[in-house]
Tab-separated table of C-alpha atoms (C1' of nucleotides) in Angstrom:
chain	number	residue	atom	x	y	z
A	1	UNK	CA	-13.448	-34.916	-27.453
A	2	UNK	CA	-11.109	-38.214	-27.064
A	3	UNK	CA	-11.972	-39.064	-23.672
A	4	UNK	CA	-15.898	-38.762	-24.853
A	5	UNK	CA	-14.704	-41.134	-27.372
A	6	UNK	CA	-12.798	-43.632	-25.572
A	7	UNK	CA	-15.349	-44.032	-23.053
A	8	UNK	CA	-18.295	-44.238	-25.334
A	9	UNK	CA	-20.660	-47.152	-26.000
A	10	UNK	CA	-20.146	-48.645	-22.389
A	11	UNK	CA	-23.783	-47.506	-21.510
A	12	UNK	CA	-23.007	-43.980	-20.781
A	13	UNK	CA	-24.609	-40.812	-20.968
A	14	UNK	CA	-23.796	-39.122	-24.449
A	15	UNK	CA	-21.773	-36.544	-23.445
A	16	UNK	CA	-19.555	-36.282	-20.342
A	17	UNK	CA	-21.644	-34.237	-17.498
A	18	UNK	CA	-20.871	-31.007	-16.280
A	19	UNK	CA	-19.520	-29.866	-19.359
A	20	UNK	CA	-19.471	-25.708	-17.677
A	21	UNK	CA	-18.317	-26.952	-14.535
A	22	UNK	CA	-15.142	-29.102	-16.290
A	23	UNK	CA	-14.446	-25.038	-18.547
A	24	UNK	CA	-14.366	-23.417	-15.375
A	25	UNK	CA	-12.072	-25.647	-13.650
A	26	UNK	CA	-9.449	-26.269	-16.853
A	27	UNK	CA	-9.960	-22.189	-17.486
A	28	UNK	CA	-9.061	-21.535	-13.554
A	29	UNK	CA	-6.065	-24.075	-13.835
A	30	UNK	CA	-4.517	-22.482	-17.456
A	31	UNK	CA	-4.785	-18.642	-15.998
A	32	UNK	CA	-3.254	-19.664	-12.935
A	33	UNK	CA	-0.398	-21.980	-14.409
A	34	UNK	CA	0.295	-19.715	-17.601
A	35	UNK	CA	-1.570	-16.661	-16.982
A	36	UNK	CA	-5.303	-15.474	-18.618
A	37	UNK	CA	-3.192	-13.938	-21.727
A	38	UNK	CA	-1.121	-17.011	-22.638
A	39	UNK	CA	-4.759	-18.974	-22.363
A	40	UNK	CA	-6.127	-19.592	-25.658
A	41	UNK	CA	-9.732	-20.327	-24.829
A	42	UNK	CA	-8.768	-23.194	-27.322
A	43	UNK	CA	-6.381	-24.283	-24.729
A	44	UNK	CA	-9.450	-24.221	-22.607
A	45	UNK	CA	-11.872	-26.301	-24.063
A	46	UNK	CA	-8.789	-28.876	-24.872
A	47	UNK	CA	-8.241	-29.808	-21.329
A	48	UNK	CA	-12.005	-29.904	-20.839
A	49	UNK	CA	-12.148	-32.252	-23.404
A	50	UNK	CA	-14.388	-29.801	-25.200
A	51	UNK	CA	-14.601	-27.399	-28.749
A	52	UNK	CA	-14.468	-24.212	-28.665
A	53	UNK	CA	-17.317	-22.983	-29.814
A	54	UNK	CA	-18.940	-25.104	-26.234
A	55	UNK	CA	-17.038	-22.622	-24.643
A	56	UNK	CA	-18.633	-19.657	-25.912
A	57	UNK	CA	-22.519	-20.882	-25.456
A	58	UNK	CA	-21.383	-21.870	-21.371
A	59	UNK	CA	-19.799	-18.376	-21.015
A	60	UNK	CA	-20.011	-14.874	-23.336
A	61	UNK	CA	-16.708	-14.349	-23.088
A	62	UNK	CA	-12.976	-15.592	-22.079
A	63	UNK	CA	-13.792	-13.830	-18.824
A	64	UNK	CA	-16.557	-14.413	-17.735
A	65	UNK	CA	-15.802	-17.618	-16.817
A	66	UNK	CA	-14.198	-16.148	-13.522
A	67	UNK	CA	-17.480	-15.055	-12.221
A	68	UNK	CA	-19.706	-17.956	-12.407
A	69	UNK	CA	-21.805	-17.887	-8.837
A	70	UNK	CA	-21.875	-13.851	-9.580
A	71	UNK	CA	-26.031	-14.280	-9.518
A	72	UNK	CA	-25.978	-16.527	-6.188
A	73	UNK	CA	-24.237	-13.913	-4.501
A	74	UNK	CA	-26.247	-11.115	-5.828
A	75	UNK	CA	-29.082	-13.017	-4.772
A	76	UNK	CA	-27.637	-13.079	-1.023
A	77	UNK	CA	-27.150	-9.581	-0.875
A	78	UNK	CA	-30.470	-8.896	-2.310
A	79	UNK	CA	-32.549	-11.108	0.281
A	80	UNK	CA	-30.839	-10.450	3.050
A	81	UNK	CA	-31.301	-6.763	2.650
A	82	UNK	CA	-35.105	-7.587	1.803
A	83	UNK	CA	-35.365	-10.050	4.968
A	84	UNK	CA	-34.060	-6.813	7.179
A	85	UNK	CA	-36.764	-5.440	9.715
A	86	UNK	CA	-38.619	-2.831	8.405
A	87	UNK	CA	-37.436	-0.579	10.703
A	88	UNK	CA	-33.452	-1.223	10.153
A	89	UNK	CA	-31.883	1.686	8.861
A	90	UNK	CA	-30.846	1.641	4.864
A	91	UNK	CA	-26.879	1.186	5.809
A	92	UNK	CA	-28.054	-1.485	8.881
A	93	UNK	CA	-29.716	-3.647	6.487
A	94	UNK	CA	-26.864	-3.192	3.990
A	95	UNK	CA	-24.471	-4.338	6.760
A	96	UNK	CA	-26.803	-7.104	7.612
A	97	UNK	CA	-26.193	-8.045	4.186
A	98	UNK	CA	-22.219	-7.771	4.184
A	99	UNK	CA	-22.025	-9.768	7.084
A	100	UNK	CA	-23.892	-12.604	5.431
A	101	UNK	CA	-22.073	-11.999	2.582
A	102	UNK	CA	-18.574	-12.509	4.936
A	103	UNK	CA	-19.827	-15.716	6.106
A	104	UNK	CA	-20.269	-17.364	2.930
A	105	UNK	CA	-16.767	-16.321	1.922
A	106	UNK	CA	-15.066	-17.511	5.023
A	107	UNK	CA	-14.426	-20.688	4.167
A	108	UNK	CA	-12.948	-20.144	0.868
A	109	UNK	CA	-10.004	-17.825	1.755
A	110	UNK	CA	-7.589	-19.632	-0.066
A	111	UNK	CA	-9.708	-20.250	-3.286
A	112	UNK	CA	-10.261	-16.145	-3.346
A	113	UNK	CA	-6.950	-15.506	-2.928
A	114	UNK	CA	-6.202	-17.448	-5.993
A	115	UNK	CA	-8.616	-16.022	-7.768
A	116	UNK	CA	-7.807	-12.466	-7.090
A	117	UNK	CA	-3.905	-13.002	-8.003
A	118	UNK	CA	-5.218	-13.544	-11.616
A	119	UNK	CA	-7.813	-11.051	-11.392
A	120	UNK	CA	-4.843	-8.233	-10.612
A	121	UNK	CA	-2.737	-8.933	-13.219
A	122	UNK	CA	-5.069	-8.504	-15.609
A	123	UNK	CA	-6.788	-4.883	-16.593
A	124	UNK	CA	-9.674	-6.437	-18.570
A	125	UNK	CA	-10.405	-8.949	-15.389
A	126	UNK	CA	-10.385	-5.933	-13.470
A	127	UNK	CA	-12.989	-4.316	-15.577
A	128	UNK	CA	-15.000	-7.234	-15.492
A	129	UNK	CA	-14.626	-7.249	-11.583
A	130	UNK	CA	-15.943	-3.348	-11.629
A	131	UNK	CA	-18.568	-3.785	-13.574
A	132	UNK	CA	-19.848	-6.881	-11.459
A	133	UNK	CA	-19.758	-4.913	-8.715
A	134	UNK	CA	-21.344	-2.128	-10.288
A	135	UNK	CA	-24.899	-4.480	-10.879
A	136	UNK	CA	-24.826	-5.824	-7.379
A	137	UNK	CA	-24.650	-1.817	-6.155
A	138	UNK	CA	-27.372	-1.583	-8.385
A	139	UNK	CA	-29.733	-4.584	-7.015
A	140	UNK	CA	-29.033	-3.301	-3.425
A	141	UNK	CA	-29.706	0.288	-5.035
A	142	UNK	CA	-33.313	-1.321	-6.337
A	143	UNK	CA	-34.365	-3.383	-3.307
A	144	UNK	CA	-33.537	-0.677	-0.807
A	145	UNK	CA	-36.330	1.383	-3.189
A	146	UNK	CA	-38.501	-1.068	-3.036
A	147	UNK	CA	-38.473	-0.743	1.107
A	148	UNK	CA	-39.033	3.189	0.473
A	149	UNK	CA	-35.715	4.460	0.298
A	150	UNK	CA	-35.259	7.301	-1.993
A	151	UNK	CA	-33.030	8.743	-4.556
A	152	UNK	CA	-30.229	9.746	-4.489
A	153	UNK	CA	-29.881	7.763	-0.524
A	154	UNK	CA	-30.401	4.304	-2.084
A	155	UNK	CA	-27.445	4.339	-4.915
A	156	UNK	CA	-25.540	6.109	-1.946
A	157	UNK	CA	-26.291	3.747	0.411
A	158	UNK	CA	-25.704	1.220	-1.989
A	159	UNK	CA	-22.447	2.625	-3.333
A	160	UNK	CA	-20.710	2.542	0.312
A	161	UNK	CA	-21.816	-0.836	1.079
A	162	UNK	CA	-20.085	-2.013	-1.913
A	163	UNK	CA	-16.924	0.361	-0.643
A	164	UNK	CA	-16.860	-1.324	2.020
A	165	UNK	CA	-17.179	-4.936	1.062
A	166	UNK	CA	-14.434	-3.961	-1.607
A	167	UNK	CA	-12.161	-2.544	0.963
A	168	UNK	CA	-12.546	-5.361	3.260
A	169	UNK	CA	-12.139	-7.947	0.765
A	170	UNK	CA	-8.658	-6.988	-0.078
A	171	UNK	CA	-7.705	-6.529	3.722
A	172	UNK	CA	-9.141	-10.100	4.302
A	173	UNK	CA	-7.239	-11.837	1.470
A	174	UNK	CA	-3.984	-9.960	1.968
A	175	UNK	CA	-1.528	-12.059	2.558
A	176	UNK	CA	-0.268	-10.999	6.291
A	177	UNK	CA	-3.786	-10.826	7.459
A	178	UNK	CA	-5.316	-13.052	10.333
A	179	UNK	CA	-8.746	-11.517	10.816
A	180	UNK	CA	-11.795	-12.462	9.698
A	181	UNK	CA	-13.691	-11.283	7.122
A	182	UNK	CA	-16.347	-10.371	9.095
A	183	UNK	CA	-14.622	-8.167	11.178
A	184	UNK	CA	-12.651	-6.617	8.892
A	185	UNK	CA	-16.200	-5.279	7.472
A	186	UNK	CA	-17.531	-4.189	10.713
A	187	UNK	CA	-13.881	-2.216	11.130
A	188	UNK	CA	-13.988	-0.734	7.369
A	189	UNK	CA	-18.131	0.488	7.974
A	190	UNK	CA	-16.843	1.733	11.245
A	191	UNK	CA	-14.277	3.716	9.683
A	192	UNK	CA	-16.788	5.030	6.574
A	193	UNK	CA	-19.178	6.258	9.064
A	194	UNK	CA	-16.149	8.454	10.688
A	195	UNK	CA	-15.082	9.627	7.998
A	196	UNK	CA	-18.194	10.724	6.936
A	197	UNK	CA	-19.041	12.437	9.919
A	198	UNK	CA	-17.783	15.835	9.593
A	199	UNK	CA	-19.136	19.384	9.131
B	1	UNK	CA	-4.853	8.544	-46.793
B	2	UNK	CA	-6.421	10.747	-49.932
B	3	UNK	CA	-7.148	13.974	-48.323
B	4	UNK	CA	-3.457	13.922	-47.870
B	5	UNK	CA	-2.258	12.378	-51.177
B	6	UNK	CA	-4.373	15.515	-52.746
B	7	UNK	CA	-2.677	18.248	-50.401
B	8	UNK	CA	0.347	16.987	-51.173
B	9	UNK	CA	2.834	19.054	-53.050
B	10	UNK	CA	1.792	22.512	-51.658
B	11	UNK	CA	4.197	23.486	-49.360
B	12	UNK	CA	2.060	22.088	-46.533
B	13	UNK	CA	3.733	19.484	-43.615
B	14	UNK	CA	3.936	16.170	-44.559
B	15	UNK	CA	1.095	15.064	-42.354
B	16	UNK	CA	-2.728	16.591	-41.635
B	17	UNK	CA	-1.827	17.841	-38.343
B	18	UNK	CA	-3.805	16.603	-35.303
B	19	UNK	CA	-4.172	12.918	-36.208
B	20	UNK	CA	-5.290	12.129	-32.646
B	21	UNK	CA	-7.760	14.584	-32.617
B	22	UNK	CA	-8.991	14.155	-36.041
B	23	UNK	CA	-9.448	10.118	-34.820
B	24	UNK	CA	-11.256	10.942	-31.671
B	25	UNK	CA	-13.682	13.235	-33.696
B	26	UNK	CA	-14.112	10.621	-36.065
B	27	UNK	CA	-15.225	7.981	-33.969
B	28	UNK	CA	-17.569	10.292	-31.460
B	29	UNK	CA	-19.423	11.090	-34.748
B	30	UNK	CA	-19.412	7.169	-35.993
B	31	UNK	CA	-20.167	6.394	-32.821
B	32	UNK	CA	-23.132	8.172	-32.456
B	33	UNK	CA	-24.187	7.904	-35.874
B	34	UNK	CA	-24.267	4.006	-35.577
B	35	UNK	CA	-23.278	2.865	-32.340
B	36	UNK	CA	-20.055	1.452	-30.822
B	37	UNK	CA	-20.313	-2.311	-32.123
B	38	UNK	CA	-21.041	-1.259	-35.603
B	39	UNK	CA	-18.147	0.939	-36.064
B	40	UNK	CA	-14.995	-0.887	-37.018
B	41	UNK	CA	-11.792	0.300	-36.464
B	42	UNK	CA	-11.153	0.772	-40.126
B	43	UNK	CA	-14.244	2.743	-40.371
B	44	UNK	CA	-13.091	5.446	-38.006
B	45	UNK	CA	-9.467	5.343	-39.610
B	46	UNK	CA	-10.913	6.182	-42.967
B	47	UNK	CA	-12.657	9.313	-41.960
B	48	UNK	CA	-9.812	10.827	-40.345
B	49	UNK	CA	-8.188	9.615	-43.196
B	50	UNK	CA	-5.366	7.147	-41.556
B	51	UNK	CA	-4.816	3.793	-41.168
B	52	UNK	CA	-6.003	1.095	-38.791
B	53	UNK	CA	-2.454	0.748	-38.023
B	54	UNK	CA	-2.254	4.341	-37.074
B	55	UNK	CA	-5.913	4.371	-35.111
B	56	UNK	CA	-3.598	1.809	-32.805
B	57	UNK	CA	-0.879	4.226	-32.686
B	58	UNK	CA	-2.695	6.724	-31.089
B	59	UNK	CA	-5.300	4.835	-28.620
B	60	UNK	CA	-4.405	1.292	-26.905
B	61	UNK	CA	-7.952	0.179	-28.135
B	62	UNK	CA	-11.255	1.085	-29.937
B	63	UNK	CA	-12.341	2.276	-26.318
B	64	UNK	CA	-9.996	4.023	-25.531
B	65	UNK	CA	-10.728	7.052	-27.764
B	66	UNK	CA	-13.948	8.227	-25.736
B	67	UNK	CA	-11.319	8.844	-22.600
B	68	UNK	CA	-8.861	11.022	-24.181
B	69	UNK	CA	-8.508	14.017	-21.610
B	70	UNK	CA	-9.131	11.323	-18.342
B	71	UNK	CA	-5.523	11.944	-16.863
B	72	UNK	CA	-6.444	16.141	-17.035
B	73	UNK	CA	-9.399	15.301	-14.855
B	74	UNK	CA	-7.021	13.275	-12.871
B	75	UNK	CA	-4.541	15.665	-12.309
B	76	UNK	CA	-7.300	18.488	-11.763
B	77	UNK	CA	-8.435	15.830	-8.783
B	78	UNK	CA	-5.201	15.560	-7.602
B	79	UNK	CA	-3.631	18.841	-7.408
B	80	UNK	CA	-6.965	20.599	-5.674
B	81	UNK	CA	-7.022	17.970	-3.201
B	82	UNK	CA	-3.024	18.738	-2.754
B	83	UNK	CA	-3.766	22.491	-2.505
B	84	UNK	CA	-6.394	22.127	-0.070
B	85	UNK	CA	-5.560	23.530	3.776
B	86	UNK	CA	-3.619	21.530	5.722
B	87	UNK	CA	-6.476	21.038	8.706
B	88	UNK	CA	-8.973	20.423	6.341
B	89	UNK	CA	-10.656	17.332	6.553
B	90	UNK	CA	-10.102	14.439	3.932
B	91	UNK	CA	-13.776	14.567	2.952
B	92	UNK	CA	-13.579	18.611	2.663
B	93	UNK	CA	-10.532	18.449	0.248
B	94	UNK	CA	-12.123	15.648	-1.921
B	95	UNK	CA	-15.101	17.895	-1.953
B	96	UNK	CA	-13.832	20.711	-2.823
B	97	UNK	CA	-12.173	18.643	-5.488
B	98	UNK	CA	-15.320	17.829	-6.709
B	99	UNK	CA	-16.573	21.478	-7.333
B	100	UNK	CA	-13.532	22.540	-8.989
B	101	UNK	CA	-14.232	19.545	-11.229
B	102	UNK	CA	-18.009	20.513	-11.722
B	103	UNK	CA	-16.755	23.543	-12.852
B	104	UNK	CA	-14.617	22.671	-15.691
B	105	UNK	CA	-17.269	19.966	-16.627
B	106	UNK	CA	-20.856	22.543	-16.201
B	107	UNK	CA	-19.621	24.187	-19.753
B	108	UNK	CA	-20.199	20.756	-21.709
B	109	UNK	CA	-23.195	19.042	-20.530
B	110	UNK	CA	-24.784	18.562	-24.006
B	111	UNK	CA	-21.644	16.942	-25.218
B	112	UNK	CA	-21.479	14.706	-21.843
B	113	UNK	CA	-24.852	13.769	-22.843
B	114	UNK	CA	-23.710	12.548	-26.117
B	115	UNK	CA	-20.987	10.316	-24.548
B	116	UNK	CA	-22.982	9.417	-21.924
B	117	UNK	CA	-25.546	8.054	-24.364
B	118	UNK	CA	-22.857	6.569	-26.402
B	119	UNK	CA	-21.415	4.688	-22.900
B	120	UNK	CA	-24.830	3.687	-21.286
B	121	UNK	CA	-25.549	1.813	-25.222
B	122	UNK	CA	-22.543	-0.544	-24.398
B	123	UNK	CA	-21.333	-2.805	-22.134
B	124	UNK	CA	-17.654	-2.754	-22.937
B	125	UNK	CA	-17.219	0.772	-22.581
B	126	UNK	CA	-19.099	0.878	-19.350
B	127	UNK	CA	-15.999	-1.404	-18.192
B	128	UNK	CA	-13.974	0.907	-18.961
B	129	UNK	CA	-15.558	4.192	-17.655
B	130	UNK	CA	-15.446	2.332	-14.396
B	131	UNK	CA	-12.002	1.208	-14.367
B	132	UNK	CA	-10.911	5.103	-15.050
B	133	UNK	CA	-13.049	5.724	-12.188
B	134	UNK	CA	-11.695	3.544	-9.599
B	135	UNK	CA	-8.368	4.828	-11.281
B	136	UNK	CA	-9.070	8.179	-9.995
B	137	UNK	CA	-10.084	6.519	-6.827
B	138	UNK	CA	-6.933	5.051	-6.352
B	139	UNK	CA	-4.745	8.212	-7.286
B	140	UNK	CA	-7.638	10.381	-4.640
B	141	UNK	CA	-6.351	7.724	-1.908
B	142	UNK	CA	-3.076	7.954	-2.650
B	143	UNK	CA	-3.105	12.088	-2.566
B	144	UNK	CA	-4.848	11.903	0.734
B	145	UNK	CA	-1.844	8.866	2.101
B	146	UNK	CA	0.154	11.826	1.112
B	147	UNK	CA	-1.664	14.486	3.643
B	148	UNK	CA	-1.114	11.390	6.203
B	149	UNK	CA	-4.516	10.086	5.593
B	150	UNK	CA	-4.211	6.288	6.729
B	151	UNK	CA	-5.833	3.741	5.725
B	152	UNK	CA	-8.629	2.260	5.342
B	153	UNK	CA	-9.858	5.949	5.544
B	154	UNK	CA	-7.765	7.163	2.229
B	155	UNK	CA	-9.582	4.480	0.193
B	156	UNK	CA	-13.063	4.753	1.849
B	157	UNK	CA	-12.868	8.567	1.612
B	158	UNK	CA	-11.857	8.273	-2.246
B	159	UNK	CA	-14.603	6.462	-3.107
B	160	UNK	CA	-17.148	7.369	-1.434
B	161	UNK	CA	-15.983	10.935	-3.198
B	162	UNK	CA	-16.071	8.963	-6.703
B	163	UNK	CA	-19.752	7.379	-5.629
B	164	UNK	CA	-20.842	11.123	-4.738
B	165	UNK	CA	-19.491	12.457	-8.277
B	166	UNK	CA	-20.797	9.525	-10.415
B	167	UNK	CA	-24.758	9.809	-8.956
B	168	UNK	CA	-24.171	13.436	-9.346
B	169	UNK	CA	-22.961	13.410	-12.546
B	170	UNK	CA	-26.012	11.220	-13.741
B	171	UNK	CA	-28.310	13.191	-12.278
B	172	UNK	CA	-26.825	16.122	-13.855
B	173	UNK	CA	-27.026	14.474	-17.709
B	174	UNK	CA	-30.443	13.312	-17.128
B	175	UNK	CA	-32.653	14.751	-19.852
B	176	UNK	CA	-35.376	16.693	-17.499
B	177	UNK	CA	-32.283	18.168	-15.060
B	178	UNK	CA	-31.963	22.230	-14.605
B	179	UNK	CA	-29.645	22.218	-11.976
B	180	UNK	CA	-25.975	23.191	-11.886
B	181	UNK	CA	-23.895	20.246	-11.411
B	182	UNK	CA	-22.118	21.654	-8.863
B	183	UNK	CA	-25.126	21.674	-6.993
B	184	UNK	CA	-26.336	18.276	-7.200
B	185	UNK	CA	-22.739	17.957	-5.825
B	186	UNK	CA	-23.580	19.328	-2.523
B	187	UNK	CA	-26.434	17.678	-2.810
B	188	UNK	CA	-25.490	14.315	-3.080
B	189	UNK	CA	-22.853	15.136	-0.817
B	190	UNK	CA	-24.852	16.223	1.791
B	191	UNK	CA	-27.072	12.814	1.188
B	192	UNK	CA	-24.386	10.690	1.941
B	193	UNK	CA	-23.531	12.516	5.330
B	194	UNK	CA	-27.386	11.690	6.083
B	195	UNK	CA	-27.123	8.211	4.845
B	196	UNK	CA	-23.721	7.533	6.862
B	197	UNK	CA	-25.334	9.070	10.242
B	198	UNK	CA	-26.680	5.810	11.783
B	199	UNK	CA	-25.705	4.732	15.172
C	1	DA	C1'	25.053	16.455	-48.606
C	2	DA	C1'	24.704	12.843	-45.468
C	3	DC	C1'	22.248	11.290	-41.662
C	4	DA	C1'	18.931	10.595	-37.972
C	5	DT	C1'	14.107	11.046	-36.514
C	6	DG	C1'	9.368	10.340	-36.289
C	7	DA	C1'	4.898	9.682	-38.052
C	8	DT	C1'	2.739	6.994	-41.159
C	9	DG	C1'	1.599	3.009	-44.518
C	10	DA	C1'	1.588	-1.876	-45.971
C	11	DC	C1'	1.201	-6.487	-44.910
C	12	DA	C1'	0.970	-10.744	-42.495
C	13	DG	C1'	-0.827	-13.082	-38.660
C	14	DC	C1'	-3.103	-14.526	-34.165
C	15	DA	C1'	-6.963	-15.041	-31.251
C	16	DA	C1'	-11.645	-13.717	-29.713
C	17	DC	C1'	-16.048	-14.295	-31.003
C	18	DT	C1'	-20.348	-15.398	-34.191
C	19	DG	C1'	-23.584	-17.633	-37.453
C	20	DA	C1'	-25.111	-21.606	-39.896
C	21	DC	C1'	-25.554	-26.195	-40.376
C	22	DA	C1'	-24.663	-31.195	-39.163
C	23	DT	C1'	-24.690	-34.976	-35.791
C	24	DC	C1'	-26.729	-38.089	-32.834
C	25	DA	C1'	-28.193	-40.045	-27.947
C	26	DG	C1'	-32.208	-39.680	-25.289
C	27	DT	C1'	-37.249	-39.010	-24.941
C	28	DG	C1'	-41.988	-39.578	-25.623
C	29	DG	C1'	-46.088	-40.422	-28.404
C	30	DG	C1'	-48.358	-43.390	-31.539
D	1	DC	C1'	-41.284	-50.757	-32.118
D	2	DC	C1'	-40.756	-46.752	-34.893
D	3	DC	C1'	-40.441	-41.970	-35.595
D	4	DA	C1'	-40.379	-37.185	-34.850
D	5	DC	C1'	-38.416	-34.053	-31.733
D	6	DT	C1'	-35.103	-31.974	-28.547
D	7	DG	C1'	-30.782	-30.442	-26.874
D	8	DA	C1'	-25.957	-30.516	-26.280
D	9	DT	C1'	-22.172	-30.780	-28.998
D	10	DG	C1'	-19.083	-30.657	-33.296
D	11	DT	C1'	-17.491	-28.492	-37.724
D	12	DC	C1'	-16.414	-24.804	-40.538
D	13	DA	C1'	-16.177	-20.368	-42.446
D	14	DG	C1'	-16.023	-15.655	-41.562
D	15	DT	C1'	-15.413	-10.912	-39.222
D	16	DT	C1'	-12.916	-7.945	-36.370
D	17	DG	C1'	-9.809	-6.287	-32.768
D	18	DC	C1'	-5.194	-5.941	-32.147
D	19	DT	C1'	0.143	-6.727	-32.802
D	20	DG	C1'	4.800	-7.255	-34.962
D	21	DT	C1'	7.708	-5.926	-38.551
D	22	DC	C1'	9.516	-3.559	-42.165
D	23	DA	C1'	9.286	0.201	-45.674
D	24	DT	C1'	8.615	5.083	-46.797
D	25	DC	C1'	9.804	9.769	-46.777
D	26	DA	C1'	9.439	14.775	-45.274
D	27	DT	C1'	11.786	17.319	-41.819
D	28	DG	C1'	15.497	18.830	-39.003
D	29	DT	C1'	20.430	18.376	-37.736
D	30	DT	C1'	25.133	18.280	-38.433
DNA sequence: AACATGATGACAGCAACTGACATCAGTGGG
DNA sequence: CCCACTGATGTCAGTTGCTGTCATCATGTT
């Protein structure tokens, strides 16, 4: 609160702005200077110049404030696939979608690599990381019904296209790698479809 | 801690036996009496008649309990997919994998239900059901990097395995289903060869 | 009989999260 | 110009999940 404080009655705003995106950024910083453990999310809201209790009613939890721009991304998947032709294949519009997807992330190699690092050391990150990607399978799942796909094709469908973005993710942020993201999903759906192939 | 105190003194061990089980049995039934957040720890400790401290002893956290016998289903994975012909292909072995794991699952669908239910009602354990799953991913890939699988088919293979099994399994628990599971198996199986066919 | 072991209990403590109420700048009607 | 209202924040007390540490004590070993 001091910097709120010192800075108040000059003919500011009450409160500092951007009070969620000043949590994310002090919460980022702490897990990757100390670890998400060692972060207290009273640690947190300190450096934010925040309480506490502001944290929880910007984010539910400690970790959730790793996935802010979860819904923007959902929502790219969801239109893309929507914006397909109607005569595109279930897995073609899917892959329409990844490749959008791969663009957006291009530019922000370094920033996911970051992210990731604290992501992996961390089980209940992890979780939090499955279960996002769980509800984005699920969105494709629901707008590839709602172009007539049926059940059980559309979770499928959906399910693979979330393999593969998965897969390719980690390829693209290892550390050795040089590709693109974008081909590295066009390798990893080639590779799905062979393996699926047989018999 | 009473049942004990009053057995006391007869000759018996010094301990109930079975404190694990007599936990996990504990909180299913609490569990499904009131539901996952309104259970405390203590709660389930006193009707097994332990201590919190002991609940803690036996599970790394008031999740954990509902996943007691995941590294049998693991190893049941595993091994069949080790046993399976040498010229086999990867998604044959995973398969066949699958059916042996039907198998030991078709005998306790109403319980599954039960868990299920118990699961679906909360967030937090849905984390964790899909963190053992991409566990079991992860140890499928790594069997099939044994059989000189390389990658990115191992992982891509794995999960699309874990995808088939999970839409199966729902299908299977759903409350209007006849079917054998190991059916909707093949089924779903067979759905994602379809989906995967595209040029 | 002395000793080691292993499962449990008892207790203190931290940190995540929640509910309830207070504060107070900005806003808009009267 | 005042006043009621709103909305973001602060304050505080409380619950619960989870951990560290030490004590207890039947059992098995030597």
């Amino acid at each position: 609160m001091s910097v709120a404080v010192i800075l108040y009655h000059r003919g500011m705003s009450r409160w500092q702005p951007d009070a969620r995106g000043r949590l994310q950024l002090a919460a980022m910083e702490l897990y990757v200077e100390r670890g998400f453990e060692q972060t207290t999310v009273v640690d947190i809201a300190e450096r934010a110049g925040l309480t506490e209790r502001t944290f929880f009613r910007h984010f539910a939890d400690k970790r959730e404030v790793l996935f802010l721009g979860q819904d923007e991304l959902q929502e790219l998947f969801v239109s893309t696939i929507a914006q397909a032709p109607d005569d595109a294949a279930p897995l073609e519009a899917v892959a329409a979608a990844l490749q959008a997807v791969a663009t957006e992330f291009e530019p922000r190699r370094r920033w996911s690599q970051e992210r990731q690092r604290v992501i992996n050391a961390n089980p209940g990150l992890q979780e939090r990381e499955l279960i996002k990607l769980a509800g984005l399978s699920s969105a494709i799942a629901a707008t590839l019904r709602d172009r007539g796909v049926d059940e059980p094709a559309a979770s499928l469908t959906a399910e693979s296209g979330i393999s593969v973005f998965h897969i390719a993710f980690q390829r693209w942020i290892a550390a050795d790698n040089t590709r693109e993201f974008s081909q590295l999903i066009t390798q990893s759906l080639a590779a799905l479809k062979v393996v699926t192939a047989g018999g």
